[in-house]
mmCIF file of C-alpha atoms in Angstrom:
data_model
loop_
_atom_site.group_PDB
_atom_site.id
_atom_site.type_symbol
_atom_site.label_atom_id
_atom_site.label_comp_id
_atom_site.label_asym_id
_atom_site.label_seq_id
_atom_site.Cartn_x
_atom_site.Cartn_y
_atom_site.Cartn_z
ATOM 1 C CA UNK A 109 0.000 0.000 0.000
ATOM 2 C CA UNK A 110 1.539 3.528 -1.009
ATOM 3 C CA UNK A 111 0.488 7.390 -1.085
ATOM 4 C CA UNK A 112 2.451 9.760 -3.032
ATOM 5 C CA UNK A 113 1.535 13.304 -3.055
ATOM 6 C CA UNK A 114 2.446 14.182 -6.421
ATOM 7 C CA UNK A 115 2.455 17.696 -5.956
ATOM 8 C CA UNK A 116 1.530 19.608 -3.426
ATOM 9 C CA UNK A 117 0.853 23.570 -2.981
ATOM 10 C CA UNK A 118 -0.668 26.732 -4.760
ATOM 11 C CA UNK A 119 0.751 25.667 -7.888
ATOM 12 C CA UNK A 120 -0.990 22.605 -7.745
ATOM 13 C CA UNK A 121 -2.164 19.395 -5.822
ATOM 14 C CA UNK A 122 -2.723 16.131 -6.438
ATOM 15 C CA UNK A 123 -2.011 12.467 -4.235
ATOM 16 C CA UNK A 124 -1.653 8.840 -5.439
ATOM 17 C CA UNK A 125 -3.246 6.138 -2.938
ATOM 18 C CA UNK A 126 -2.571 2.671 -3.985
ATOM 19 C CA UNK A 127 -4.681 0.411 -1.256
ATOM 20 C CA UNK A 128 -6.359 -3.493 -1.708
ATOM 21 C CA UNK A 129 -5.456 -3.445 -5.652
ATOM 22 C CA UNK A 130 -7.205 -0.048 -6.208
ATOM 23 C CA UNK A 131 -5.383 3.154 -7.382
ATOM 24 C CA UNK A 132 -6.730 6.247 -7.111
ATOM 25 C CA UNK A 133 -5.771 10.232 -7.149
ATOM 26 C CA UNK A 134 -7.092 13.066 -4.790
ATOM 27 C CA UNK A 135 -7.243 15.853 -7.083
ATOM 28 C CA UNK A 136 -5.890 16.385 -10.250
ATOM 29 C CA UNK A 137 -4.310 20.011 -10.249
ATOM 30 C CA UNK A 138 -1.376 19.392 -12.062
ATOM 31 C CA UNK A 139 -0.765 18.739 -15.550
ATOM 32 C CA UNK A 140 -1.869 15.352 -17.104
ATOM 33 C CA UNK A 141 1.530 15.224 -18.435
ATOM 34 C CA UNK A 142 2.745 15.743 -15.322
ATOM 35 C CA UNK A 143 0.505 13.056 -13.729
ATOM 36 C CA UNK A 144 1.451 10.853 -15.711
ATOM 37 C CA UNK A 145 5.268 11.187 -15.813
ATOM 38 C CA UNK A 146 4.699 11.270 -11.953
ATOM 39 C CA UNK A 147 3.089 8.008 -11.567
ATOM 40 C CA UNK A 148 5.578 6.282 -14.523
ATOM 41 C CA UNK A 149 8.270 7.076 -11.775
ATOM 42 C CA UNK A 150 7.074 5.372 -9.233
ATOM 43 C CA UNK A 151 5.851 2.244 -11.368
ATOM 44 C CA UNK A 152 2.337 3.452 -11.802
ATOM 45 C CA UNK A 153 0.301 3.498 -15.230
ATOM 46 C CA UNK A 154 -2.170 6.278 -15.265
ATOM 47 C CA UNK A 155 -4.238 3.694 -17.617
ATOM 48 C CA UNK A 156 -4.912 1.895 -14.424
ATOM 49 C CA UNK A 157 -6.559 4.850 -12.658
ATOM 50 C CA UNK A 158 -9.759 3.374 -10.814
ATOM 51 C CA UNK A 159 -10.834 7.288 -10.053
ATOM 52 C CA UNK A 160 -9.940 10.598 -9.334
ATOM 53 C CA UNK A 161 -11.936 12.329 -6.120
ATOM 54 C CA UNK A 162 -12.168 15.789 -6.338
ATOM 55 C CA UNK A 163 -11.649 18.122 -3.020
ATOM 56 C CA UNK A 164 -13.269 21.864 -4.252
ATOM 57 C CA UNK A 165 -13.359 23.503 -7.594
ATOM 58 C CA UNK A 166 -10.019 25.851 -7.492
ATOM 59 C CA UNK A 167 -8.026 25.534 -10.015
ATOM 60 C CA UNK A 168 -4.765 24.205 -8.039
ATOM 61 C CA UNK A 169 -7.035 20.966 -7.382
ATOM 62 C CA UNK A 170 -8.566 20.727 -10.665
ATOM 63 C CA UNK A 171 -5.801 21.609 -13.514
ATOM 64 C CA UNK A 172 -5.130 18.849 -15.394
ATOM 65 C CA UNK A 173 -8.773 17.258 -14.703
ATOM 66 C CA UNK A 174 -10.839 18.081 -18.255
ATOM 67 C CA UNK A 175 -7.565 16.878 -19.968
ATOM 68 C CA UNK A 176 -7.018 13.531 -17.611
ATOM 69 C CA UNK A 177 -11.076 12.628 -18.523
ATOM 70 C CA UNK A 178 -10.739 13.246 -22.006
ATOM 71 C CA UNK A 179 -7.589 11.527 -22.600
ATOM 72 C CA UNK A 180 -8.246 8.257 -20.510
ATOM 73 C CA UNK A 181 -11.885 8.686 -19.336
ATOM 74 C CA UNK A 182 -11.136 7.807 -15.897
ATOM 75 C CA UNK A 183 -14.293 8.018 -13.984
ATOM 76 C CA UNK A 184 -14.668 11.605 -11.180
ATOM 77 C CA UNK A 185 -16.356 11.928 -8.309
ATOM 78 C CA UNK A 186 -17.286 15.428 -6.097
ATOM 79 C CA UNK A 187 -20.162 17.074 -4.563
ATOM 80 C CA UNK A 188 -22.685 17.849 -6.668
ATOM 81 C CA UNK A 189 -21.894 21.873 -6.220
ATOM 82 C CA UNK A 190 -18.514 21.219 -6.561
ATOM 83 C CA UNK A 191 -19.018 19.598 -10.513
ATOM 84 C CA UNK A 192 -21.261 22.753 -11.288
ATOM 85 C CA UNK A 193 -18.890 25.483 -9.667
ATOM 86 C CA UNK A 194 -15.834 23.748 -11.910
ATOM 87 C CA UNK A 195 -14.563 26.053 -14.452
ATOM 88 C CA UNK A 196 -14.043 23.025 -16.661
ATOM 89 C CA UNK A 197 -17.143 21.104 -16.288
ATOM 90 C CA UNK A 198 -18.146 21.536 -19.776
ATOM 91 C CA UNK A 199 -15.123 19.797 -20.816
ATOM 92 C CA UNK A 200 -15.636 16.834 -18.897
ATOM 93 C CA UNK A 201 -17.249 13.598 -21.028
ATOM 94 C CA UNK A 202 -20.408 13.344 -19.309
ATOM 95 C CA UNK A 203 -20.205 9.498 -18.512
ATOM 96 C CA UNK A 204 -16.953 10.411 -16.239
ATOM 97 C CA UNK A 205 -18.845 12.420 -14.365
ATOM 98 C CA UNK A 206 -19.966 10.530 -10.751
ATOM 99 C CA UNK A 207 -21.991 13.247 -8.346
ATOM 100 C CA UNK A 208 -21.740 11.616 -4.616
ATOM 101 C CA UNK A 209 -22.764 13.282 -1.370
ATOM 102 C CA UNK A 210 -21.318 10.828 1.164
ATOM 103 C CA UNK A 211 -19.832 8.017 0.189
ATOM 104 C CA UNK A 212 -18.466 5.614 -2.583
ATOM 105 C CA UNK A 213 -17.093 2.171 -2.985
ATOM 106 C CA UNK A 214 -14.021 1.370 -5.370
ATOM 107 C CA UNK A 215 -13.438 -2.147 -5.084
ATOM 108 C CA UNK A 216 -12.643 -3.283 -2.081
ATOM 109 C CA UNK A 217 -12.215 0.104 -0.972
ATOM 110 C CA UNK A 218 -15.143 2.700 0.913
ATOM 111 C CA UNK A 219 -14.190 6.323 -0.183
ATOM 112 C CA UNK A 220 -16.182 8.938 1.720
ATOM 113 C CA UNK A 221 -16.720 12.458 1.738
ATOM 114 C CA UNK A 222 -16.842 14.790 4.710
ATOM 115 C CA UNK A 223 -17.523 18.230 4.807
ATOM 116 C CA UNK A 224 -14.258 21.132 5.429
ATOM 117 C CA UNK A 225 -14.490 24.552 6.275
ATOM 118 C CA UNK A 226 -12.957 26.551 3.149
ATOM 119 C CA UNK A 227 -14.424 29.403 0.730
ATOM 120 C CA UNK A 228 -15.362 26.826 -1.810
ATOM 121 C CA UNK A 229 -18.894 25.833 -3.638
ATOM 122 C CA UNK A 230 -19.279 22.406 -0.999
ATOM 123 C CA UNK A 231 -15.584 21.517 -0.460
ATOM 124 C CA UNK A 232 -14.800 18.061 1.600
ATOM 125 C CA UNK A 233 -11.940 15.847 2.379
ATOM 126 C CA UNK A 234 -11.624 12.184 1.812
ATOM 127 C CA UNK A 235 -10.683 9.140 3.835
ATOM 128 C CA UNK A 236 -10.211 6.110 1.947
ATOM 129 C CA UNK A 237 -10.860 2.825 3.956
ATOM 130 C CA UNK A 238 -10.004 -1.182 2.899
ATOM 131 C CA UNK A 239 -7.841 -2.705 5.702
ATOM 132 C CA UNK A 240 -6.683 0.671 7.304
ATOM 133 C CA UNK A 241 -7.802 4.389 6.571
ATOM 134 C CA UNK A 242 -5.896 7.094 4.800
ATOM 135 C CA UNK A 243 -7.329 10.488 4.942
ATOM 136 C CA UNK A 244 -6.557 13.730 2.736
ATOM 137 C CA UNK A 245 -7.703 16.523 4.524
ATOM 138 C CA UNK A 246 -6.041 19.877 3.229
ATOM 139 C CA UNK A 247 -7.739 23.400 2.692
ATOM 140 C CA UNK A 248 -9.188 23.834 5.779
ATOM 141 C CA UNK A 249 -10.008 27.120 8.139
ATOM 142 C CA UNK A 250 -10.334 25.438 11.108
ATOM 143 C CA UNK A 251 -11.035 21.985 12.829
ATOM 144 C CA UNK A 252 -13.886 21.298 14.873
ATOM 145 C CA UNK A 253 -14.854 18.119 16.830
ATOM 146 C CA UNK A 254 -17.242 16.881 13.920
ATOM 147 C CA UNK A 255 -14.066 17.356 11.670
ATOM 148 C CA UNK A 256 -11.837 15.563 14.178
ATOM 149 C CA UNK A 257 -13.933 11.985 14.226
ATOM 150 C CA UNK A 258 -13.485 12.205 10.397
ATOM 151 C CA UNK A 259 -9.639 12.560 10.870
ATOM 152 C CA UNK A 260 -9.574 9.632 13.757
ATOM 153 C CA UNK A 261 -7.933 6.534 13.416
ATOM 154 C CA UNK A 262 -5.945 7.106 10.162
ATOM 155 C CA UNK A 263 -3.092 4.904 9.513
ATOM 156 C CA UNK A 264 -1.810 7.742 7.698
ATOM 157 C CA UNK A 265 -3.041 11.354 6.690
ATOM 158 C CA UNK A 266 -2.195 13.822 3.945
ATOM 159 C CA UNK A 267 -3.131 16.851 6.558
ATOM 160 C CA UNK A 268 -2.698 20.807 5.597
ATOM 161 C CA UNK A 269 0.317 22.745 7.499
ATOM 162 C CA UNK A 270 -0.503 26.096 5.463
ATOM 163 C CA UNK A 271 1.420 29.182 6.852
ATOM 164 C CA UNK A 272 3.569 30.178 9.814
ATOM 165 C CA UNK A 273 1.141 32.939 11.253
ATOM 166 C CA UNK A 274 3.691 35.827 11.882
ATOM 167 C CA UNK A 275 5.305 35.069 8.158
ATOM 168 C CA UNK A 276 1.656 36.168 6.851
ATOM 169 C CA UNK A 277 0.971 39.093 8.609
ATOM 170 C CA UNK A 278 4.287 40.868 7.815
ATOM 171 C CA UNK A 279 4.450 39.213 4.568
ATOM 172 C CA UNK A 280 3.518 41.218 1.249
ATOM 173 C CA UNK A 281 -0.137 39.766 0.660
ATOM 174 C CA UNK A 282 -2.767 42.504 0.448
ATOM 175 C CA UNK A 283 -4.472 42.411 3.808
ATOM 176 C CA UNK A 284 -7.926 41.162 2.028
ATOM 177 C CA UNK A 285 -6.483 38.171 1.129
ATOM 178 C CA UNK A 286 -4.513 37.746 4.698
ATOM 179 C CA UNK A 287 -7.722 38.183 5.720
ATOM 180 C CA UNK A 288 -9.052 35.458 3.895
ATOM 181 C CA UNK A 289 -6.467 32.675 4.522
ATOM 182 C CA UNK A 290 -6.924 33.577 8.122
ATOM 183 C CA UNK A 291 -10.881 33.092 8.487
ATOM 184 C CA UNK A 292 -12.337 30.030 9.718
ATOM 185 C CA UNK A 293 -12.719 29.599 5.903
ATOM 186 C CA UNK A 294 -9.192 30.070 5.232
ATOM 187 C CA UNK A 295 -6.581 27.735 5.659
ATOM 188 C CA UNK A 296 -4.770 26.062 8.428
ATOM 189 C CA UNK A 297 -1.502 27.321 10.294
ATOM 190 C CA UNK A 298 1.293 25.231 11.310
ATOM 191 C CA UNK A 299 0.554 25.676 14.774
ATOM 192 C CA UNK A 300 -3.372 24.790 13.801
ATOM 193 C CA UNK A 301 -2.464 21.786 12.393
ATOM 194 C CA UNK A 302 -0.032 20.416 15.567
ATOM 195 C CA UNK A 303 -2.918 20.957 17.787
ATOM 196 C CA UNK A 304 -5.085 19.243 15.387
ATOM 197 C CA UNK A 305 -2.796 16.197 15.543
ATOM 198 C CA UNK A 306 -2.110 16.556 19.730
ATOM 199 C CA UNK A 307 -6.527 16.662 20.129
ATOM 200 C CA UNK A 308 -7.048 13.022 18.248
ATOM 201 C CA UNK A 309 -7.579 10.138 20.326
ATOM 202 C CA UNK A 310 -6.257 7.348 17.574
ATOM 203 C CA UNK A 311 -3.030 9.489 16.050
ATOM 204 C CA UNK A 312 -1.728 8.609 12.530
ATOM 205 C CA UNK A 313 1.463 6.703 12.471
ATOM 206 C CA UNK A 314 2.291 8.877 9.300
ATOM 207 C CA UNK A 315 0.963 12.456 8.729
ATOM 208 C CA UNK A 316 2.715 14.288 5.621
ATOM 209 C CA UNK A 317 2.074 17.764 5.943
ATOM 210 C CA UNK A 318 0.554 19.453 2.868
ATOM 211 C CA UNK A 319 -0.434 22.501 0.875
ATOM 212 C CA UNK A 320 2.802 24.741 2.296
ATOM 213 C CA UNK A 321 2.634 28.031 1.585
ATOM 214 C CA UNK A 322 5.691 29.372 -0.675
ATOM 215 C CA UNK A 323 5.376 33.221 0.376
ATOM 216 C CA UNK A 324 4.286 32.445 4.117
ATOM 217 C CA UNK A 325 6.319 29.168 5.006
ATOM 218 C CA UNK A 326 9.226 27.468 5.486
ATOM 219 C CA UNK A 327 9.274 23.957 5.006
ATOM 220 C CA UNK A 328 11.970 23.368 8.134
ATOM 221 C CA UNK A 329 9.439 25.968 10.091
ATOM 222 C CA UNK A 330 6.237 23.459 9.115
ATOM 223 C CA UNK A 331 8.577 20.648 10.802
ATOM 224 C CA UNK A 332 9.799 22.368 13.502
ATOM 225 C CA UNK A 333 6.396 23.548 15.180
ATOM 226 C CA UNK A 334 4.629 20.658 14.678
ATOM 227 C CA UNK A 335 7.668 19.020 15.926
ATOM 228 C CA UNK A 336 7.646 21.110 19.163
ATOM 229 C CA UNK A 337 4.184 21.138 19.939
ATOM 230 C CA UNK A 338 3.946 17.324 19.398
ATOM 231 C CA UNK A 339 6.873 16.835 21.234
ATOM 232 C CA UNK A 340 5.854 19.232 24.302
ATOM 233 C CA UNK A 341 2.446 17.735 24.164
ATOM 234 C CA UNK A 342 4.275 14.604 24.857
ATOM 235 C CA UNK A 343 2.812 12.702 21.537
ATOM 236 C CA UNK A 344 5.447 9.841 20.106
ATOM 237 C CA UNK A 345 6.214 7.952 17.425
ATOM 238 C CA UNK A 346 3.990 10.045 14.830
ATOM 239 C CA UNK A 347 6.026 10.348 11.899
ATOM 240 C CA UNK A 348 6.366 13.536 9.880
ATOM 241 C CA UNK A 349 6.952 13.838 6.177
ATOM 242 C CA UNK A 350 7.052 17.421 3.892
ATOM 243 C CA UNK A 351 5.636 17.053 0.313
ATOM 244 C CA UNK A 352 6.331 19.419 -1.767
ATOM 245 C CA UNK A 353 5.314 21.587 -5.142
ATOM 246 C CA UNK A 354 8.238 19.988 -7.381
ATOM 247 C CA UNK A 355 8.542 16.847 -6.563
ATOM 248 C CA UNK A 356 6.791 13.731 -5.538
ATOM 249 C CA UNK A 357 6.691 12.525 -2.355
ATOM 250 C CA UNK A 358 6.058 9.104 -1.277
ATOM 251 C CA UNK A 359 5.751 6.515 1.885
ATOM 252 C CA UNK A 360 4.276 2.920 2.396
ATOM 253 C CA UNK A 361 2.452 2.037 4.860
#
């Protein structure tokens, strides 16, 4: 069983889960090229794509998607709101198009949908369940209780660490859109996301932290405070793993 987080960031996001025979991508916001050279390195054929699950309708999760249908008609699922608020939608073949509210089964796999906090048309995260659970949970102002049971009991978890709070306040983003990233419908901080991690009762073994902001971030920053909160918290053996915009990142589990 593997996740690799192709590519990861404003530029673009997208992760490869390989779990009970199934293969699947969370968001397609790269290339197709790209996607495809991406899974060719790690010994993937994007021919054998059994879906793609799509998170929100902004265009750094959703890139490559009219081109990936149209190409190799793999089937997509979202949120009803989600397919209509898609700047591409049009250019999606019609029979890949799979509207589901909560949940889905691939196989021998259960995919569901939860709802996240985020300034999108009905944006969710995804765990993805066959002998353990992986969840993808990135884009996110804030997490409540409700979100936390969603987040429980992943073997591993693809989990935002957006922005070192300080770097975006005296960074150069227009205070609207500080503003924004901020709000409860914004995205989560480093320090957001290590208290997300201390507050679950079943922790991940594996949590690669995701979405980093370039302008408002440092990736050894990300590490360190989760790091240090974890650490102070007293919360062990919880690996950590930065993905990045460039490059794909991968672990087995």
């Amino acid at each position: 069983m593997q996740v690799s987080v192709l590519a990861s960031g404003s530029k673009g996001n997208c992760t490869f889960i390989e779990m009970e025979g199934s293969r699947l991508l969370v968001d397609a916001g790269i290339s197709a090229r790209r996607i495809k050279q991406e899974l060719s390195n790690i010994g993937q054929a994007i021919e054998k794509l059994d879906g793609v699950f799509i998170t929100h309708e902004h265009s750094d999760h959703i890139n490559g998607l009219a081109t990936l249908t149209k190409k190799y008609g793999i089937p997509v699922y979202s949120r009803p709101e989600t397919f209509r608020a898609m700047n591409c939608y049009r250019d999606i073949p019609q029979e890949c198009i799979n509207p589901i509210m909560d949940r889905v089964r691939i196989n021998k796999l259960t995919v569901k949908a939860f709802g996240i906090p985020h300034d999108a048309a009905d944006p969710v995260g995804y765990s993805i369940t066959g002998s353990v659970k992986c969840v993808v949970a990135t884009d996110m102002g804030f997490v409540d209780s409700n979100l936390r049971r969603e987040l429980e009991s992943a073997r591993v978890m693809i989990l935002e660490a957006n922005h070192d709070v300080d770097m975006l306040k005296n960074g150069e983003y227009p205070w609207p859109l500080k503003r924004r990233i901020l709000s409860n419908r914004g995205h989560l901080s480093n320090i957001d996301t290590a208290w997300t991690l201390v507050h679950l009762k079943q922790k991940p073994q594996k949590v690669l932290l995701a979405h980093l902001s370039e302008s408002n971030n440092l990736p050894e920053l990300a590490m360190k405070t989760v790091r240090q909160i974890l650490d102070q918290q007293g919360v062990k053996n919880m690996e950590l793993i930065l993905t990045a915009q460039d490059r794909c990142v991968s672990v087995d589990f």
